[in-house]
Coordinates of C-alpha atoms in Angstrom, one line a residue:
M1258 CA -15.4 -27.9 -19.5
K1259 CA -16.8 -24.7 -20.8
K1260 CA -14.4 -21.8 -21.5
L1261 CA -13.9 -18.9 -19.1
I1262 CA -13.3 -15.5 -20.6
V1263 CA -11.5 -13.1 -18.3
V1264 CA -11.6 -9.4 -19.4
E1265 CA -8.8 -7.6 -17.8
D1266 CA -6.4 -4.9 -19.1
D1267 CA -3.8 -4.8 -16.3
R1268 CA -0.9 -7.0 -17.5
I1269 CA 0.2 -8.1 -14.0
T1270 CA -3.4 -9.0 -13.1
Q1271 CA -3.7 -10.9 -16.4
Q1272 CA -0.5 -12.9 -15.5
F1273 CA -2.0 -13.7 -12.1
Y1274 CA -5.3 -14.9 -13.6
A1275 CA -3.4 -17.0 -16.2
M1276 CA -1.3 -18.7 -13.5
F1277 CA -4.3 -19.1 -11.1
F1278 CA -6.8 -20.5 -13.6
N1279 CA -4.2 -22.7 -15.3
K1280 CA -3.2 -24.1 -12.0
N1281 CA -6.8 -25.0 -11.3
G1282 CA -7.4 -26.6 -14.7
Y1283 CA -9.5 -24.0 -16.4
D1284 CA -9.7 -23.4 -20.2
T1285 CA -9.3 -19.6 -20.1
V1286 CA -9.1 -16.7 -22.5
I1287 CA -7.6 -13.7 -20.8
T1288 CA -7.7 -10.5 -22.9
D1289 CA -8.6 -6.8 -23.0
N1290 CA -9.4 -6.9 -26.8
G1291 CA -13.1 -6.3 -27.3
D1292 CA -13.1 -7.8 -30.8
K1293 CA -11.4 -11.0 -29.6
I1294 CA -14.0 -11.3 -26.8
L1295 CA -16.9 -11.2 -29.2
E1296 CA -15.1 -13.6 -31.6
T1297 CA -14.5 -16.1 -28.7
L1298 CA -18.2 -15.8 -27.7
L1299 CA -19.2 -16.7 -31.3
V1300 CA -16.9 -19.7 -31.8
E1301 CA -16.5 -21.2 -28.3
E1302 CA -18.8 -22.7 -25.7
V1303 CA -18.3 -20.0 -23.0
G1304 CA -19.5 -20.8 -19.5
L1305 CA -18.6 -17.5 -17.7
I1306 CA -17.3 -14.1 -18.4
L1307 CA -15.3 -12.4 -15.6
M1308 CA -15.3 -8.7 -16.5
D1309 CA -13.2 -5.9 -15.0
I1310 CA -15.3 -2.8 -14.8
N1311 CA -12.4 -0.3 -15.2
L1312 CA -10.8 -1.0 -18.5
S1313 CA -8.5 1.7 -19.8
N1314 CA -7.0 0.0 -22.8
T1315 CA -9.9 -1.9 -24.2
Y1316 CA -11.3 -1.3 -27.7
L1317 CA -14.2 -2.7 -29.6
N1318 CA -14.5 -1.8 -33.3
N1319 CA -11.6 0.7 -32.8
E1320 CA -13.6 2.5 -30.1
K1321 CA -12.5 2.8 -26.5
I1322 CA -14.9 0.9 -24.2
D1323 CA -15.2 0.2 -20.5
G1324 CA -16.4 -3.0 -18.7
I1325 CA -19.9 -1.6 -18.1
K1326 CA -20.5 -0.8 -21.8
L1327 CA -18.9 -4.0 -23.0
S1328 CA -21.1 -6.0 -20.6
Q1329 CA -24.2 -4.2 -21.9
I1330 CA -23.3 -5.1 -25.5
I1331 CA -22.7 -8.7 -24.6
K1332 CA -25.9 -9.1 -22.5
S1333 CA -28.1 -7.3 -25.1
D1334 CA -27.1 -9.9 -27.7
E1335 CA -29.6 -12.8 -27.8
R1336 CA -26.8 -15.2 -28.5
F1337 CA -24.9 -14.3 -25.4
K1338 CA -27.5 -13.0 -22.9
N1339 CA -27.6 -16.3 -20.9
I1340 CA -23.9 -16.6 -20.4
P1341 CA -23.2 -15.7 -16.7
L1342 CA -21.3 -12.5 -16.2
V1343 CA -19.4 -11.6 -13.0
L1344 CA -18.1 -8.1 -12.7
V1345 CA -14.8 -7.4 -10.9
T1346 CA -14.2 -4.0 -9.3
A1347 CA -12.2 -2.2 -6.7
S1348 CA -15.2 -0.2 -5.7
S1349 CA -16.9 -1.1 -2.5
L1350 CA -19.8 1.5 -2.4
S1351 CA -22.9 -0.7 -2.1
S1352 CA -25.0 1.9 -4.0
Q1353 CA -22.6 1.9 -6.9
L1354 CA -22.3 -1.9 -6.9
K1355 CA -26.1 -2.2 -7.1
Q1356 CA -26.1 0.3 -10.0
F1357 CA -23.5 -1.7 -11.8
L1358 CA -25.6 -4.9 -11.5
C1359 CA -28.6 -3.1 -12.7
D1360 CA -26.8 -1.5 -15.7
T1361 CA -25.2 -4.7 -16.9
N1362 CA -27.5 -7.6 -16.0
A1363 CA -24.5 -9.3 -14.4
Q1364 CA -25.1 -12.1 -12.0
E1365 CA -22.9 -10.6 -9.3
I1366 CA -19.9 -8.5 -8.4
V1367 CA -16.6 -9.6 -6.9
T1368 CA -14.6 -6.8 -5.2
K1369 CA -10.9 -6.5 -5.4
P1370 CA -8.6 -7.4 -3.8
I1371 CA -9.9 -11.0 -3.7
L1372 CA -9.1 -12.2 -0.2
D1373 CA -10.7 -15.7 -0.1
Y1374 CA -9.4 -17.6 -3.2
N1375 CA -11.3 -20.8 -2.2
R1376 CA -14.6 -18.9 -2.1
F1377 CA -13.7 -17.2 -5.4
L1378 CA -12.9 -20.6 -7.0
N1379 CA -16.2 -22.0 -5.7
K1380 CA -18.1 -19.2 -7.4
I1381 CA -16.3 -19.8 -10.7
N1382 CA -16.9 -23.5 -10.4
N1383 CA -20.6 -23.0 -9.7
Y1384 CA -21.1 -20.9 -12.8
L1385 CA -19.1 -23.2 -15.1
A1386 CA -20.9 -26.3 -13.8
S1387 CA -24.4 -25.0 -14.7

């Protein structure tokens, strides 16, 4: 199975994702380290990136970066542009969500809190299966 990268800077949410994805048999890297994300993309076969938009402790090349900018960097790289990217946000303003999709070339947005975990898991499975 292809690797799943989860970009999340909240420690409690990281622990939740680790437990949730491990329980469901996923090969997952969960980090907020921008350099580690790019390194993983270079050396692993990644099937999906799950990217939190509001990153407050994430750095790339020693510069603070949010999920939108990090998504743009990943999607603008020829080597990574075809890896599906799903944004995760607490925002529910549809105009803002459309702008996020437009700005990042992400496939879709999942809003927090996630209420239907089976549906969420199906989305993840669909991306990793393709």
